[in-house]
Structures are given as structure tokens and as C-alpha cells.
XYZ file of C-alpha atoms in Angstrom:
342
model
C 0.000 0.000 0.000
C 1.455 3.427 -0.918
C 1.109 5.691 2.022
C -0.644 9.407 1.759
C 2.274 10.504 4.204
C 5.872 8.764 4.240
C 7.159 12.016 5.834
C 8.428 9.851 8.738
C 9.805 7.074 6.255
C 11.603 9.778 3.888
C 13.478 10.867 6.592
C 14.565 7.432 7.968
C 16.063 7.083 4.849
C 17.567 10.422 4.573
C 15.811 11.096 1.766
C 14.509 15.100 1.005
C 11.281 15.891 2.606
C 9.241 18.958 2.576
C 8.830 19.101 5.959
C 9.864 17.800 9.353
C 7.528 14.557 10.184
C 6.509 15.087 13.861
C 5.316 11.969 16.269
C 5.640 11.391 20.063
C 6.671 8.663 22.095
C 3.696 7.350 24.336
C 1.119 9.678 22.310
C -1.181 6.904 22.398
C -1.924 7.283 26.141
C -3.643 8.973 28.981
C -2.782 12.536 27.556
C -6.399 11.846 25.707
C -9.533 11.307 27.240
C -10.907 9.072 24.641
C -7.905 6.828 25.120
C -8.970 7.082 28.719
C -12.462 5.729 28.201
C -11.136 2.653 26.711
C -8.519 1.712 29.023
C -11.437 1.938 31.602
C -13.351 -0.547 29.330
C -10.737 -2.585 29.024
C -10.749 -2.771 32.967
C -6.617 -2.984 33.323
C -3.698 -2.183 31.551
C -2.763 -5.599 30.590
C -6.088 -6.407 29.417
C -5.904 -3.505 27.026
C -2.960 -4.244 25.566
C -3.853 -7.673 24.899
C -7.181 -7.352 23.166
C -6.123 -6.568 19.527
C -9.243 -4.328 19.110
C -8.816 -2.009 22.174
C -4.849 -1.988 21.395
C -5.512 -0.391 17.848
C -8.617 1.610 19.000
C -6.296 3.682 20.983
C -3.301 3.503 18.501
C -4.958 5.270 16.129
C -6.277 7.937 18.390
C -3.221 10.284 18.215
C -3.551 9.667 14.367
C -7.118 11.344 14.672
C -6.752 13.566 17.703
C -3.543 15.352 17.223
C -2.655 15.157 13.697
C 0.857 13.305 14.350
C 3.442 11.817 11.438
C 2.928 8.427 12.423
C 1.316 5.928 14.786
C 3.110 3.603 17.174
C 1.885 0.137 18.128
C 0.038 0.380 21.659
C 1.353 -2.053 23.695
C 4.505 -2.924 26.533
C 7.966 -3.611 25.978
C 7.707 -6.185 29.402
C 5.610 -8.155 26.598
C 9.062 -10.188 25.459
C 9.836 -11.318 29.238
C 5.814 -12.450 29.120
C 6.488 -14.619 25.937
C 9.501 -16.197 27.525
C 7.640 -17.880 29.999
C 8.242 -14.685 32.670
C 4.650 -13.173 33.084
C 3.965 -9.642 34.495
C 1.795 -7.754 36.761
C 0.829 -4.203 36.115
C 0.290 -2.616 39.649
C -1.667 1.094 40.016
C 0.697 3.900 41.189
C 3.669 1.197 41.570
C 4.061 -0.122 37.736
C 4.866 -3.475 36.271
C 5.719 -6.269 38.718
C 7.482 -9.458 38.009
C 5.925 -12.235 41.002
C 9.403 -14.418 39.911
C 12.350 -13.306 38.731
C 15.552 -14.848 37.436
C 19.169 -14.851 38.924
C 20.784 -18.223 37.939
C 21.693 -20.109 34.437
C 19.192 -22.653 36.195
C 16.391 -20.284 36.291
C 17.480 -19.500 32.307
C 16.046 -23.669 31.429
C 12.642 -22.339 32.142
C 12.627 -20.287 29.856
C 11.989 -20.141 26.363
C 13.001 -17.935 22.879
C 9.549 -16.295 22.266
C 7.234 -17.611 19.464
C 5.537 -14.347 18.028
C 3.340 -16.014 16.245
C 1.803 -18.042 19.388
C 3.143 -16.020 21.853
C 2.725 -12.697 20.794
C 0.006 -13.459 18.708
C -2.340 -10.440 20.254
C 0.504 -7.966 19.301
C 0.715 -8.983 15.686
C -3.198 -9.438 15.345
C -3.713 -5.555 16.331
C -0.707 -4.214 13.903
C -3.144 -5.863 11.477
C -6.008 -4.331 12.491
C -4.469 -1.179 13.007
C -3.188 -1.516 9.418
C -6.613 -1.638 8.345
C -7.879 1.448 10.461
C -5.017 3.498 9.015
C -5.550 3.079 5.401
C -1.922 4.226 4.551
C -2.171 7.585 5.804
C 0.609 7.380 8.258
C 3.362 4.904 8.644
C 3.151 2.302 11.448
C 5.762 2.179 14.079
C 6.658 -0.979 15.671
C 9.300 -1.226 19.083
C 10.596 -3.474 21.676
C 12.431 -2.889 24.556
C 16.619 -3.177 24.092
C 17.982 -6.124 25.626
C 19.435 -4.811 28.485
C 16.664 -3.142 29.824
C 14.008 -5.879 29.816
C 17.109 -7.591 31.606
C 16.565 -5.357 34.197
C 13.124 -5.974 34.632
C 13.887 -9.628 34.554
C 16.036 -9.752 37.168
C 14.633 -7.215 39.465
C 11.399 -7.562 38.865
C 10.130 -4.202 39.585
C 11.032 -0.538 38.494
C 14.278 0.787 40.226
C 15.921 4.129 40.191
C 18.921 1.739 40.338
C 18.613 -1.356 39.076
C 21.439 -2.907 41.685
C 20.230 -6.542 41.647
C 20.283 -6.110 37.441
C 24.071 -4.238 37.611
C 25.143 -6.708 40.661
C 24.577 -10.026 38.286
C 26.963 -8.056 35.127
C 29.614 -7.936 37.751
C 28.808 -11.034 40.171
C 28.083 -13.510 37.190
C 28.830 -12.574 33.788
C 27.811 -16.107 32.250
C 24.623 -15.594 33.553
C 24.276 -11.757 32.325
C 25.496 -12.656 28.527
C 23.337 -16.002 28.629
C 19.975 -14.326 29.557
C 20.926 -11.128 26.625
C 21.710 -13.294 24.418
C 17.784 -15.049 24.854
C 15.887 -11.857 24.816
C 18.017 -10.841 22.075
C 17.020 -13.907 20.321
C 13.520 -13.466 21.249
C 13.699 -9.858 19.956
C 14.535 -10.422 16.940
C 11.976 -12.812 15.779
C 9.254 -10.574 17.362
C 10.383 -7.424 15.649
C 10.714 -9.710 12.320
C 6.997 -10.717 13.267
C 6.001 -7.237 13.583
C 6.949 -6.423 10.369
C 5.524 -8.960 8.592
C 2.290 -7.735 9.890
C 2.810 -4.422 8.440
C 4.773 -2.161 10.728
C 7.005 0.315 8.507
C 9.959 1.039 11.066
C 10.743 -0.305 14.068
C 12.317 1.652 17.430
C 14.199 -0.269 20.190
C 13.625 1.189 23.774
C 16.859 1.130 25.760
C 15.002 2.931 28.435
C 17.925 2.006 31.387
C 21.117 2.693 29.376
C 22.210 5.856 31.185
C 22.538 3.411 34.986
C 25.311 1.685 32.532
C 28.722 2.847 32.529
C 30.550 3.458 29.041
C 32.656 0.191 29.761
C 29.678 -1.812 30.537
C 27.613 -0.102 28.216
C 30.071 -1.409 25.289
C 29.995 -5.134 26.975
C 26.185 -5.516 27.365
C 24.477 -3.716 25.937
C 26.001 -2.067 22.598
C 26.722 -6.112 21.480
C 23.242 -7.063 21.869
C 21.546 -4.159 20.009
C 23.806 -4.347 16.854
C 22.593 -8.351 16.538
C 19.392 -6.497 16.371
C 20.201 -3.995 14.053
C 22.187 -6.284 12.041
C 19.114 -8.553 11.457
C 16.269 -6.203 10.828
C 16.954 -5.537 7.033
C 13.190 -5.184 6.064
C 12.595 -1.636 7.591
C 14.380 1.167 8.948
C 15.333 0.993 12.647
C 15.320 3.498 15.650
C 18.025 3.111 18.189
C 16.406 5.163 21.521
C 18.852 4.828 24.619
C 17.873 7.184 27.178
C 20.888 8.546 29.277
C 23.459 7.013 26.708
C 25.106 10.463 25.991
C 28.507 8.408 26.227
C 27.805 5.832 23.380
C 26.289 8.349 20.667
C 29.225 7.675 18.205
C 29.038 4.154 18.769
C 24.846 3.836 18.553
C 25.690 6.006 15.181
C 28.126 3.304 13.955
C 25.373 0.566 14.331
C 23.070 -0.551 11.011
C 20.357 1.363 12.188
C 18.963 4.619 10.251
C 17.508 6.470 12.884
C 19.203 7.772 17.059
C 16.623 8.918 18.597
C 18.288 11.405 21.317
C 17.209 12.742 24.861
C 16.724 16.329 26.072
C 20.198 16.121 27.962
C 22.151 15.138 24.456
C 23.132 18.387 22.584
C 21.913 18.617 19.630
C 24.600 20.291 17.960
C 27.766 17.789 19.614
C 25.003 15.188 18.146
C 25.138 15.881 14.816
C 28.875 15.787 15.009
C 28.870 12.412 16.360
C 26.405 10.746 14.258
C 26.915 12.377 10.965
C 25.404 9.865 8.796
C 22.007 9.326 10.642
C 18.672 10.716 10.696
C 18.439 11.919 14.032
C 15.449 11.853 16.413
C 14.011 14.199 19.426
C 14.882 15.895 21.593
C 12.656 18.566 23.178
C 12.083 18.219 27.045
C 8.617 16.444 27.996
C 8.333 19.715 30.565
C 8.408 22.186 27.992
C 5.341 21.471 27.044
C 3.587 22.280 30.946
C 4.755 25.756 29.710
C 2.856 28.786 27.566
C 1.846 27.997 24.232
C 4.248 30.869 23.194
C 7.499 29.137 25.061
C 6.502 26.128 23.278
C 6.232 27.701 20.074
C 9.438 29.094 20.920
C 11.345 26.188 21.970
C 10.254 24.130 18.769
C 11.296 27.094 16.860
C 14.678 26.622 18.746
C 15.167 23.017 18.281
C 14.149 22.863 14.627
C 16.771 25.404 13.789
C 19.312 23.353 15.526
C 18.533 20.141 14.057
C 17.919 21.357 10.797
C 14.767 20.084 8.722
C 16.483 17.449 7.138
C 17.892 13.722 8.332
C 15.001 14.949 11.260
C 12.486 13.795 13.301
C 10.708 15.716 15.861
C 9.781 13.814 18.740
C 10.178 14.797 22.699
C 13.419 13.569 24.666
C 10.985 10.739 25.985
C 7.461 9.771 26.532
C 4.763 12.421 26.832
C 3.910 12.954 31.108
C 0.592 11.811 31.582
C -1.150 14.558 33.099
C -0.003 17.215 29.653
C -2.592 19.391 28.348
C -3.638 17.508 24.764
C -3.967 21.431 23.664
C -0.310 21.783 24.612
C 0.763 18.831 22.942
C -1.122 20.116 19.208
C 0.534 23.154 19.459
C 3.860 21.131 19.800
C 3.130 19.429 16.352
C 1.659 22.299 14.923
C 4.737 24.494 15.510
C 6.897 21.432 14.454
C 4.964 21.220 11.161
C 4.938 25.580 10.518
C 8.949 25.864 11.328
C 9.778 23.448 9.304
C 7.873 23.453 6.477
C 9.964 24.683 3.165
């Protein structure tokens, strides 16, 4: 299907486009009331996510609502660990909880590469469906979480501002560490490959928890593990996102991938120096917009001067904070889409 708008796609690729595509990471989400009336529907997180119909209802939304570039798959990164044979909780005010976790190459036999196509079957069943609702308008963006940080999850089976039980095992047991990466890296791969094949158009990998890394470990497990992903992905362009990883730019730019998505603490200009060849990605601060509509015009203005319109992507340094006007957010895009237009 040929899309309407391959703004997002064009740029990817570095190819010329006319203007800066604009999306957000977690647009699909409780910014919007209507995606609030189906997640109460749904009756939990999980069950939302899981129902292919619900999960597309609400990826769409932003599509509809706030006029963005592209729409991204609604659903979890903690969905890999699931498939493994590691199920989650997810717990009101506290976030997803893992009732077992795993700290020995004995705990690894119980688990298992994930089967998309069994396993993740819900996932691929609402890219389809979203596919449908979309009608080529906008490109379709599939993810999964890097490999190191649904590690983290894995082993300490909650959200951390730390992650010590995750950093202990890279030092305490190495075997262990590379052994467990090297499954959800597996397992990662064939679900992205899965993805696609249902009809997403780029993928992005979440590497939410590189920044607790240092450069040294960073380069040992993490960096290893990604470029196995980028490496294998061929179909599609991929997004390399690693929040907090201002020490690995050059490398992340060195990997296959097309697109480095940066945060609002990575300069833009040092960026560009670092990752010459690649489309880059952000990297305005969530905050910005809790501010006037004329200091967000103004910051957009700002950032699309420094990135340039071209090899760009306008997205925030991370996910969109729940409680942000939707207003706010529209004028975000809309300045996006005036400052950049040629």
C-alpha cells in the first residue's frame, strides 16, 4: 500500500522531505480522554494491551486527535519477558511487577526464545487491524524494549531508580548476564521480524535504562546485543532510543540502524557531530510542554533550527507525562509542522 504521508519514512532514509515529520513517544496514552475511556473498558492495563481491538482503537487515536506523522503500536515492551515464559503484573501507582524473577543459568532452562506467532500473537493481530484502520495515511511504528533493559526488569522484577540486583549479576556472574541477553536478544529479533511482517514500517528499540550503565559496561552488554538487532532487521528502517546514553552516541551512530533517537540532555549540535550519517530523532524536554503555548512555540522554533529540517524527526526527549494538556501537545506538532515546512 502506498502511504498518503511517508514524511516519517523519507526521513529514515535520509531522503529530502518537505517538511519535518513530527510523532511522540507514548502519544497513544492517557494525555487523551478518549484513550482514557477505553482503558477503563478494558478494565486494566494488561487487558488492554492484549485485546487486539482495544490496542488499535487507541493507537490510532493520536492519528485522529492530534494530527501526528505516524502511529506507534500500543502495547509494553515487558511483553518479550511475558512470551519467555516470565509473566507480568501491572500494579496502580507502583508499575509493572514481576511475582518471579531470574538470577541463575538454572532459572534461564525455564525459559523459552519467544514464538511471536503463538506467543505474541495479540501484538501482531492488532498491527493488522491497526493496518486496516489506518488506510496508509501514516506509517506504522513498531518497538521493543533493548535487551538490556528488559534484563533489568527480569532480574529485578520491579522498576528501580537503580537497578542494583540487574548491575550486581553483570559484575557477580557474567555467564549468567550474557546467557539471559543473548535469549531476549534472540527473542527480539523474531518478534520485531513478526512485527513487520504484519505491516509495521519502522521499528524503534527502547533502551530505556542505558544511562545506569557505565561506558565500559555499556560497550559489553548492551552495545553487542543491540547491533545483533540492528544487524538482522533488514526489512525496515530501525530506531536506536537509549535514554541517558550520551557516552555511546558515536558508537549507537556506527550501528546498522537509520535512525538515534536522542534525549533532552544530548546536545543537539555535539550530536550531529557524532552521528553524521544518521537521521536523528528528538529531543525537546517532555516539561516544555507544561509551559505557555508561546514558550513552546518558541522552543520548537529553537530546536528545529538546531537540528535542521532534514535527516530529522521531531519527537520529545521521551514519553509524553501523563497529566499534559492535549492542547499543549497540538501546538507542539503544529509548531513542528509551521517551522519546518519549506
Amino acid at each position: 500500500m502506498n502511504l498518503k504521508n511517508d514524511l516519517l519514512l523519507r526521513a529514515a532514509r535520509g531522503e529530502k522531505t518537505e517538511r519535518t515529520p513530527v510523532w511522540m513517544m507514548r502519544q497513544a496514552g492517557r494525555i487523551l480522554a478518549e484513550y482514557r475511556a477505553v482503558r477503563e473498558k478494558a478494565g486494566s492495563f494488561i487487558n488492554l494491551a492484549t485485546t487486539p481491538e482495544m490496542a488499535a482503537e487507541v493507537t490510532l487515536q493520536p492519528v485522529d486527535l492530534l494530527g501526528v506523522d505516524a502511529a506507534i503500536i500500543f502495547s509494553d515492551i515487558l511483553v518479550i519477558p511475558e512470551a519467555m515464559g516470565l509473566p507480568y503484573e501491572m500494579v496502580e501507582q507502583r508499575g509493572p511487577v514481576f511475582p518471579s524473577t531470574v538470577h541463575t543459568l538454572a532459572d534461564l532452562q525455564k525459559l523459552h526464545i519467544a514464538e511471536p506467532e503463538t506467543d505474541l500473537k495479540y501484538v501482531l493481530d492488532a498491527i493488522k487491524i491497526t493496518k486496516e484502520g489506518l488506510a496508509g495515511r501514516v506509517p506504522l511504528i513498531g518497538f521493543a524494549g533493548a535487551p538490556f533493559t528488559i534484563f533489568c526488569y527480569m532480574t529485578e522484577g520491579k522498576g528501580s531508580k537503580t537497578f542494583s540486583v540487574a548491575k550486581k549479576h553483570l559484575y557477580a556472574d557474567p555467564e549468567f548476564s550474557h546467557t539471559l541477553l543473548q535469549q531476549i536478544t534472540d527473542s527480539t529479533i523474531a518478534y520485531l521480524k513478526a512485527q513487520i511482517a504484519a505491516g509495521a514500517d519502522i521499528v524503534q528499540l527502547f533502551d530505556s535504562w542505558a544511562g545506569i550503565l557505565s561506558p565500559e559496561q555499556y560497550r559489553e552488554f548492551s552495545l553487542p546485543y543491540i547491533k545483533q538487532i540492528c544487524d538482522a532487521i533488514t526489512e525496515v528502517p530501525v530506531t536506536v532510543f537509549a535514554k541517558g546514553a550520551f557516552f555511546a552516541r558515536k558508537e549507537i551512530g556506527e550501528l546498522s540502524c537509520s535512525v538515534v533517537g536522542l534525549d533532552w540532555n544530548m546536545d543537539i549540535t555535539e550530536s550531529r557531530e557524532l552521528i553524521p550519517s544518521k537521521t536523528l530523532q528528538g529531543n525537546l524536554d517532555p516539561c516544555v510542554l507544561y509551559s505557555s503555548y508561546d514558550q513552546i512555540r518558541a522552543e520548537v522554533k529553537k530546536m528545529v533550527n538546531q537540528f535542521g529540517t532534514q535527516r530529522y524527526i521531531a519527537n520529545l526527549g521521551h514519553g509524553v507525562y501523563p497529566d499534559t494538556d492535549p492542547d499543549k501537545v497540538r501546538c507542539f506538532i503544529e509548531a513542528v509542522k509551521e517551522y519546518s515546512s519549506l
